[in-house]
Amino acid sequence: MEDISLAWPTITKDGIPKYQQLIDSVLAAIEKGTLGHGQQLPSISELADKQGVGKVTVAKAYEELRQRGVIRSQHGKGFYVASTDVRTSLNVLVIFDTLNAFKEMLYEALKAALPADAALSIFFHHYNPQVFESLIRNGLGRYNAYVIMPHFEADVSDIVSQIPRDKLLLIDQAMPDLTGDYAAVYQDFEKDIYEALKAGLPKLRRYRKVTLVQSKAHFQYIPPGTLAGFRRFGEESGMACVVVDNYHDELIQPGEAYLLYADRDMIQFIKHANRMNWQLGQDVGLISYDETPVKEILAGGITVISTDFAQMGQTAGQLLTERSRVKIANPGRLILRQSL
């Protein structure tokens, strides 16, 4: 019999069940054309020996495939491919960091870009690596696509690597340490903040200093590369650019501009400016990070550095629908408004 090579993912103790991995391998081989209609599969004994698993495991996988109508058994002869129509509806596990206005925009755009019969389940890790790993482990084998937002300062590539690469899509942030062929729609944070500040340089020149506020007291996540891009802008522009850990009203001085990551800091900034009778865009400059609808109208309009979250969601949905494994940088931009 012709040797059938089935892609067998790495098996971990708490990973995807072995029988499910075998089912996925058969379905993937059919979808790729490696297995064609009427083609014979290895016998239960042959496949058990080849993959180093028990015959019961192979039998369970074959029985489920038979019940789905994917394969058929012929008494005394073996198992054959009965149908090549194996493209299944998308069942997507979505893991974001937190829920906020722009993540909601991203999620809705993702959902709208998927086929009508796609099912999505969304969870949040809240920057907790243990919660993140638990969500992934509990979802292994239960979904055929995984949309993961790996917003962590520590390397979590070992956790994410448990997901089969052909089912993985990283969103918003790339993972340079994660090897393999998988999909991603990400922000180039270093490039985006540098280019955005460069585009706003004529406005920024009106201020003597630019301060980036990280908001560490509130566990605000600052994406990797952001500080490097900010400092690069300062070095090349000749402007004084400083980074501080947290916001406090005493930090704010007239004649200076501020880049705030946390929306709670932005609100405090605006309230303090109002108390001091400072006009945004004249006495003090304000740039917020990540666009939301309210920033377009708040205090006459807040200048933002932001990626297009709707476009990110749409692109991710297209990649999932097409089963495409490409990595795409979602562009960022500066939206100038009255606050600068």
Tab-separated table of C-alpha atoms in Angstrom:
chain	number	residue	atom	x	y	z
A	1	MET	CA	0.000	0.000	0.000
A	2	GLU	CA	1.179	3.552	-0.748
A	3	ASP	CA	2.646	5.191	2.347
A	4	ILE	CA	0.433	7.969	3.651
A	5	SER	CA	2.376	10.611	5.537
A	6	LEU	CA	0.185	12.263	8.155
A	7	ALA	CA	1.365	15.426	9.880
A	8	TRP	CA	1.377	14.576	13.586
A	9	PRO	CA	1.686	17.580	15.922
A	10	THR	CA	3.911	17.454	18.971
A	11	ILE	CA	2.033	15.786	21.804
A	12	THR	CA	2.265	17.197	25.325
A	13	LYS	CA	0.924	15.692	28.508
A	14	ASP	CA	-1.888	18.204	28.818
A	15	GLY	CA	-2.169	19.036	25.136
A	16	ILE	CA	-4.627	18.096	22.422
A	17	PRO	CA	-5.940	14.512	22.765
A	18	LYS	CA	-4.037	12.118	20.514
A	19	TYR	CA	-7.137	10.865	18.728
A	20	GLN	CA	-8.145	14.473	17.983
A	21	GLN	CA	-4.701	15.194	16.542
A	22	LEU	CA	-5.077	12.184	14.261
A	23	ILE	CA	-8.506	13.379	13.117
A	24	ASP	CA	-7.104	16.841	12.432
A	25	SER	CA	-4.189	15.336	10.495
A	26	VAL	CA	-6.481	13.281	8.260
A	27	LEU	CA	-8.775	16.260	7.614
A	28	ALA	CA	-5.792	18.509	6.862
A	29	ALA	CA	-4.341	15.935	4.448
A	30	ILE	CA	-7.670	15.719	2.607
A	31	GLU	CA	-8.057	19.492	2.476
A	32	LYS	CA	-4.516	19.881	1.098
A	33	GLY	CA	-5.052	17.143	-1.465
A	34	THR	CA	-2.545	14.730	0.062
A	35	LEU	CA	-5.409	12.274	0.487
A	36	GLY	CA	-7.882	11.964	-2.364
A	37	HIS	CA	-11.304	10.413	-2.812
A	38	GLY	CA	-11.177	6.615	-2.679
A	39	GLN	CA	-7.598	6.558	-1.428
A	40	GLN	CA	-6.820	3.926	1.177
A	41	LEU	CA	-5.612	4.869	4.654
A	42	PRO	CA	-3.189	2.844	6.757
A	43	SER	CA	-4.760	0.096	8.825
A	44	ILE	CA	-5.360	0.656	12.523
A	45	SER	CA	-2.343	-1.497	13.409
A	46	GLU	CA	-0.056	0.182	10.868
A	47	LEU	CA	-0.954	3.688	11.970
A	48	ALA	CA	-0.716	2.795	15.662
A	49	ASP	CA	2.788	1.399	15.142
A	50	LYS	CA	3.854	4.294	12.931
A	51	GLN	CA	2.717	6.997	15.358
A	52	GLY	CA	3.521	5.173	18.577
A	53	VAL	CA	-0.021	5.265	19.913
A	54	GLY	CA	-2.499	2.627	21.010
A	55	LYS	CA	-4.824	0.871	18.585
A	56	VAL	CA	-7.780	2.112	20.628
A	57	THR	CA	-6.703	5.696	19.927
A	58	VAL	CA	-6.559	5.126	16.165
A	59	ALA	CA	-9.836	3.199	16.209
A	60	LYS	CA	-11.548	6.070	18.041
A	61	ALA	CA	-10.285	8.584	15.483
A	62	TYR	CA	-11.309	6.416	12.522
A	63	GLU	CA	-14.764	5.810	14.011
A	64	GLU	CA	-15.411	9.533	14.415
A	65	LEU	CA	-14.233	10.170	10.857
A	66	ARG	CA	-16.506	7.369	9.662
A	67	GLN	CA	-19.493	8.848	11.500
A	68	ARG	CA	-18.803	12.200	9.859
A	69	GLY	CA	-18.852	10.513	6.466
A	70	VAL	CA	-15.224	11.389	5.778
A	71	ILE	CA	-13.998	7.787	5.530
A	72	ARG	CA	-15.647	4.406	4.983
A	73	SER	CA	-14.592	0.922	5.959
A	74	GLN	CA	-14.652	-2.055	3.617
A	75	HIS	CA	-14.725	-5.392	5.382
A	76	GLY	CA	-11.436	-7.207	5.053
A	77	LYS	CA	-9.834	-4.448	2.994
A	78	GLY	CA	-9.469	-1.398	5.253
A	79	PHE	CA	-10.425	2.278	5.367
A	80	TYR	CA	-10.891	4.613	2.397
A	81	VAL	CA	-11.576	8.322	1.899
A	82	ALA	CA	-15.310	8.646	1.270
A	83	SER	CA	-15.592	12.429	0.945
A	84	THR	CA	-13.218	15.286	0.256
A	85	ASP	CA	-15.778	17.876	1.384
A	86	VAL	CA	-14.177	18.417	4.776
A	87	ARG	CA	-14.041	22.192	5.019
A	88	THR	CA	-15.728	22.888	8.341
A	89	SER	CA	-17.283	26.052	9.736
A	90	LEU	CA	-14.932	28.243	11.711
A	91	ASN	CA	-15.070	27.764	15.468
A	92	VAL	CA	-12.810	30.471	16.864
A	93	LEU	CA	-11.319	30.963	20.319
A	94	VAL	CA	-10.491	34.649	20.823
A	95	ILE	CA	-8.226	35.637	23.728
A	96	PHE	CA	-7.724	39.381	24.279
A	97	ASP	CA	-6.017	41.159	27.164
A	98	THR	CA	-8.905	43.332	28.390
A	99	LEU	CA	-12.168	44.726	27.096
A	100	ASN	CA	-12.219	48.408	26.189
A	101	ALA	CA	-13.656	50.593	23.461
A	102	PHE	CA	-11.047	49.893	20.798
A	103	LYS	CA	-10.865	46.158	21.570
A	104	GLU	CA	-14.632	46.042	21.127
A	105	MET	CA	-14.211	47.786	17.774
A	106	LEU	CA	-11.570	45.217	16.811
A	107	TYR	CA	-13.738	42.279	17.864
A	108	GLU	CA	-16.828	43.533	16.029
A	109	ALA	CA	-14.805	44.056	12.836
A	110	LEU	CA	-13.359	40.546	13.149
A	111	LYS	CA	-16.804	39.038	13.623
A	112	ALA	CA	-18.246	40.981	10.683
A	113	ALA	CA	-15.466	39.753	8.369
A	114	LEU	CA	-16.095	36.058	9.109
A	115	PRO	CA	-18.671	33.846	7.383
A	116	ALA	CA	-22.165	33.923	8.865
A	117	ASP	CA	-21.830	30.370	10.193
A	118	ALA	CA	-18.621	31.100	12.141
A	119	ALA	CA	-18.781	30.770	15.928
A	120	LEU	CA	-16.627	32.882	18.261
A	121	SER	CA	-15.881	32.507	21.967
A	122	ILE	CA	-14.032	35.413	23.582
A	123	PHE	CA	-12.056	35.429	26.842
A	124	PHE	CA	-9.673	37.881	28.553
A	125	HIS	CA	-6.359	37.136	30.264
A	126	HIS	CA	-5.958	40.532	32.029
A	127	TYR	CA	-2.154	40.284	31.655
A	128	ASN	CA	-2.044	37.190	33.874
A	129	PRO	CA	0.191	34.491	32.307
A	130	GLN	CA	-1.434	31.730	34.374
A	131	VAL	CA	-4.912	32.705	33.216
A	132	PHE	CA	-3.580	32.987	29.665
A	133	GLU	CA	-2.114	29.484	29.714
A	134	SER	CA	-5.228	28.026	31.313
A	135	LEU	CA	-7.443	29.532	28.613
A	136	ILE	CA	-5.246	28.104	25.869
A	137	ARG	CA	-4.932	24.647	27.427
A	138	ASN	CA	-8.668	24.415	28.053
A	139	GLY	CA	-9.340	25.397	24.456
A	140	LEU	CA	-6.950	22.980	22.755
A	141	GLY	CA	-8.812	20.577	20.504
A	142	ARG	CA	-12.139	22.367	20.996
A	143	TYR	CA	-11.650	24.999	18.277
A	144	ASN	CA	-10.292	25.052	14.742
A	145	ALA	CA	-8.928	28.606	14.937
A	146	TYR	CA	-7.273	30.607	17.719
A	147	VAL	CA	-6.991	34.419	17.713
A	148	ILE	CA	-4.483	35.352	20.396
A	149	MET	CA	-3.434	38.768	21.735
A	150	PRO	CA	-0.119	38.094	23.551
A	151	HIS	CA	0.200	41.341	25.507
A	152	PHE	CA	2.827	40.407	28.086
A	153	GLU	CA	6.178	41.861	29.049
A	154	ALA	CA	7.534	38.333	29.576
A	155	ASP	CA	8.040	35.856	26.743
A	156	VAL	CA	4.956	33.622	26.445
A	157	SER	CA	5.967	31.885	23.215
A	158	ASP	CA	6.184	28.524	25.029
A	159	ILE	CA	2.525	28.867	25.982
A	160	VAL	CA	1.365	29.954	22.540
A	161	SER	CA	3.448	27.233	20.865
A	162	GLN	CA	0.964	24.648	22.155
A	163	ILE	CA	-1.464	25.834	19.471
A	164	PRO	CA	-1.029	24.178	16.045
A	165	ARG	CA	0.482	26.795	13.747
A	166	ASP	CA	-2.084	26.243	10.997
A	167	LYS	CA	-4.840	27.221	13.450
A	168	LEU	CA	-3.101	30.221	15.042
A	169	LEU	CA	-3.538	33.919	14.336
A	170	LEU	CA	-1.681	36.454	16.470
A	171	ILE	CA	-3.417	39.799	16.669
A	172	ASP	CA	-2.124	43.278	17.574
A	173	GLN	CA	1.321	42.091	18.669
A	174	ALA	CA	3.972	40.015	16.929
A	175	MET	CA	6.025	37.339	18.706
A	176	PRO	CA	9.553	37.222	17.247
A	177	ASP	CA	10.465	34.210	19.412
A	178	LEU	CA	7.580	32.095	18.132
A	179	THR	CA	8.794	29.961	15.251
A	180	GLY	CA	6.752	28.339	12.528
A	181	ASP	CA	4.337	29.221	9.767
A	182	TYR	CA	1.336	31.019	11.259
A	183	ALA	CA	-0.857	34.061	10.601
A	184	ALA	CA	-0.516	37.445	12.295
A	185	VAL	CA	-1.955	40.945	12.036
A	186	TYR	CA	0.184	43.142	14.250
A	187	GLN	CA	1.339	46.650	15.052
A	188	ASP	CA	4.928	47.710	14.485
A	189	PHE	CA	4.956	49.769	17.664
A	190	GLU	CA	8.457	51.204	17.341
A	191	LYS	CA	7.962	52.337	13.760
A	192	ASP	CA	4.418	53.595	14.312
A	193	ILE	CA	5.150	55.889	17.261
A	194	TYR	CA	8.287	57.226	15.585
A	195	GLU	CA	6.476	57.991	12.318
A	196	ALA	CA	3.468	59.474	14.117
A	197	LEU	CA	5.542	61.856	16.220
A	198	LYS	CA	7.586	62.768	13.178
A	199	ALA	CA	4.362	63.642	11.339
A	200	GLY	CA	3.337	65.849	14.266
A	201	LEU	CA	6.707	67.577	14.586
A	202	PRO	CA	5.499	70.977	13.284
A	203	LYS	CA	2.939	71.037	16.113
A	204	LEU	CA	5.313	69.581	18.701
A	205	ARG	CA	7.945	72.242	17.980
A	206	ARG	CA	5.670	74.699	19.781
A	207	TYR	CA	6.428	72.911	23.056
A	208	ARG	CA	9.741	72.742	24.892
A	209	LYS	CA	9.389	69.103	25.967
A	210	VAL	CA	7.402	65.920	25.296
A	211	THR	CA	6.724	63.559	28.204
A	212	LEU	CA	5.511	59.977	27.774
A	213	VAL	CA	3.553	58.724	30.806
A	214	GLN	CA	3.519	54.943	31.256
A	215	SER	CA	0.950	54.640	34.097
A	216	LYS	CA	2.716	51.727	35.774
A	217	ALA	CA	0.664	52.137	38.962
A	218	HIS	CA	-2.387	50.985	37.011
A	219	PHE	CA	-0.593	48.085	35.287
A	220	GLN	CA	-0.865	49.816	31.927
A	221	TYR	CA	0.688	47.608	29.252
A	222	ILE	CA	3.283	49.389	27.127
A	223	PRO	CA	3.995	47.406	23.947
A	224	PRO	CA	7.609	46.478	23.185
A	225	GLY	CA	9.354	48.905	20.888
A	226	THR	CA	7.253	51.882	21.941
A	227	LEU	CA	9.867	53.452	24.198
A	228	ALA	CA	12.604	52.791	21.643
A	229	GLY	CA	10.583	54.573	18.952
A	230	PHE	CA	9.858	57.485	21.289
A	231	ARG	CA	13.511	57.898	22.223
A	232	ARG	CA	14.579	57.621	18.602
A	233	PHE	CA	12.234	60.477	17.736
A	234	GLY	CA	13.774	62.580	20.501
A	235	GLU	CA	17.315	61.884	19.344
A	236	GLU	CA	16.634	62.628	15.681
A	237	SER	CA	14.368	65.648	16.202
A	238	GLY	CA	16.493	67.245	18.896
A	239	MET	CA	13.431	67.659	21.104
A	240	ALA	CA	13.573	66.931	24.813
A	241	CYS	CA	11.707	63.632	25.227
A	242	VAL	CA	11.383	62.067	28.666
A	243	VAL	CA	9.630	58.976	30.040
A	244	VAL	CA	7.964	58.882	33.460
A	245	ASP	CA	6.346	55.970	35.264
A	246	ASN	CA	3.075	57.522	36.412
A	247	TYR	CA	0.778	60.493	36.024
A	248	HIS	CA	0.230	63.138	38.704
A	249	ASP	CA	-1.110	66.666	38.330
A	250	GLU	CA	2.141	68.258	39.505
A	251	LEU	CA	3.843	66.752	36.452
A	252	ILE	CA	1.916	68.992	34.064
A	253	GLN	CA	3.587	72.266	33.126
A	254	PRO	CA	2.428	74.880	30.619
A	255	GLY	CA	4.450	74.962	27.435
A	256	GLU	CA	4.949	71.194	27.411
A	257	ALA	CA	3.274	68.268	25.602
A	258	TYR	CA	2.293	64.886	27.041
A	259	LEU	CA	1.720	61.458	25.520
A	260	LEU	CA	-0.629	59.460	27.761
A	261	TYR	CA	-1.274	55.728	27.416
A	262	ALA	CA	-4.018	55.286	29.999
A	263	ASP	CA	-7.405	56.863	29.329
A	264	ARG	CA	-7.845	57.446	33.081
A	265	ASP	CA	-4.720	59.635	32.945
A	266	MET	CA	-6.148	61.500	29.960
A	267	ILE	CA	-9.304	62.340	31.930
A	268	GLN	CA	-7.259	63.512	34.915
A	269	PHE	CA	-5.106	65.627	32.600
A	270	ILE	CA	-8.146	67.339	31.057
A	271	LYS	CA	-9.728	67.994	34.465
A	272	HIS	CA	-6.481	69.498	35.763
A	273	ALA	CA	-6.091	71.690	32.670
A	274	ASN	CA	-9.653	72.951	33.153
A	275	ARG	CA	-8.970	73.801	36.814
A	276	MET	CA	-5.858	75.721	35.782
A	277	ASN	CA	-7.690	77.446	32.892
A	278	TRP	CA	-5.156	76.021	30.442
A	279	GLN	CA	-6.306	75.557	26.881
A	280	LEU	CA	-5.427	72.252	25.251
A	281	GLY	CA	-3.372	72.784	22.128
A	282	GLN	CA	-2.283	76.224	23.307
A	283	ASP	CA	-1.028	76.171	26.880
A	284	VAL	CA	-0.400	72.428	27.080
A	285	GLY	CA	-0.326	69.692	24.455
A	286	LEU	CA	-2.017	66.313	24.786
A	287	ILE	CA	-1.613	63.135	22.719
A	288	SER	CA	-3.529	60.004	23.663
A	289	TYR	CA	-2.818	56.457	22.535
A	290	ASP	CA	-5.430	54.351	20.703
A	291	GLU	CA	-8.421	55.895	18.988
A	292	THR	CA	-11.946	55.655	20.393
A	293	PRO	CA	-15.079	57.448	19.168
A	294	VAL	CA	-15.263	59.657	22.264
A	295	LYS	CA	-11.787	61.111	21.670
A	296	GLU	CA	-13.037	62.664	18.461
A	297	ILE	CA	-15.362	64.962	20.416
A	298	LEU	CA	-13.875	65.118	23.927
A	299	ALA	CA	-12.513	68.569	24.879
A	300	GLY	CA	-12.825	69.729	21.295
A	301	GLY	CA	-10.960	66.678	19.972
A	302	ILE	CA	-8.019	64.688	21.330
A	303	THR	CA	-4.975	64.058	19.138
A	304	VAL	CA	-4.232	60.331	19.033
A	305	ILE	CA	-1.614	57.887	17.852
A	306	SER	CA	-3.487	54.790	16.808
A	307	THR	CA	-3.676	51.845	14.518
A	308	ASP	CA	-6.902	51.241	12.588
A	309	PHE	CA	-8.573	48.613	14.766
A	310	ALA	CA	-11.462	48.105	12.371
A	311	GLN	CA	-8.995	47.368	9.581
A	312	MET	CA	-7.061	45.011	11.851
A	313	GLY	CA	-10.204	43.030	12.632
A	314	GLN	CA	-11.244	42.912	9.000
A	315	THR	CA	-7.819	41.674	7.892
A	316	ALA	CA	-7.762	39.021	10.620
A	317	GLY	CA	-11.197	37.815	9.550
A	318	GLN	CA	-10.070	37.526	5.947
A	319	LEU	CA	-6.981	35.514	6.900
A	320	LEU	CA	-9.081	33.124	8.993
A	321	THR	CA	-11.651	32.690	6.245
A	322	GLU	CA	-8.994	32.006	3.626
A	323	ARG	CA	-6.917	29.828	5.980
A	324	SER	CA	-4.004	32.060	4.999
A	325	ARG	CA	-0.785	32.016	7.022
A	326	VAL	CA	0.766	35.406	6.316
A	327	LYS	CA	1.985	38.109	8.675
A	328	ILE	CA	0.691	41.627	8.036
A	329	ALA	CA	1.683	44.857	9.786
A	330	ASN	CA	-1.404	46.970	10.432
A	331	PRO	CA	-0.442	50.620	9.844
A	332	GLY	CA	-0.529	53.236	12.585
A	333	ARG	CA	-1.126	56.946	12.147
A	334	LEU	CA	-1.323	60.298	13.899
A	335	ILE	CA	-4.781	61.887	13.988
A	336	LEU	CA	-4.306	65.588	14.663
A	337	ARG	CA	-7.001	67.350	16.656
A	338	GLN	CA	-7.339	70.430	18.836
A	339	SER	CA	-5.460	69.053	21.882
A	340	LEU	CA	-2.062	69.433	20.181
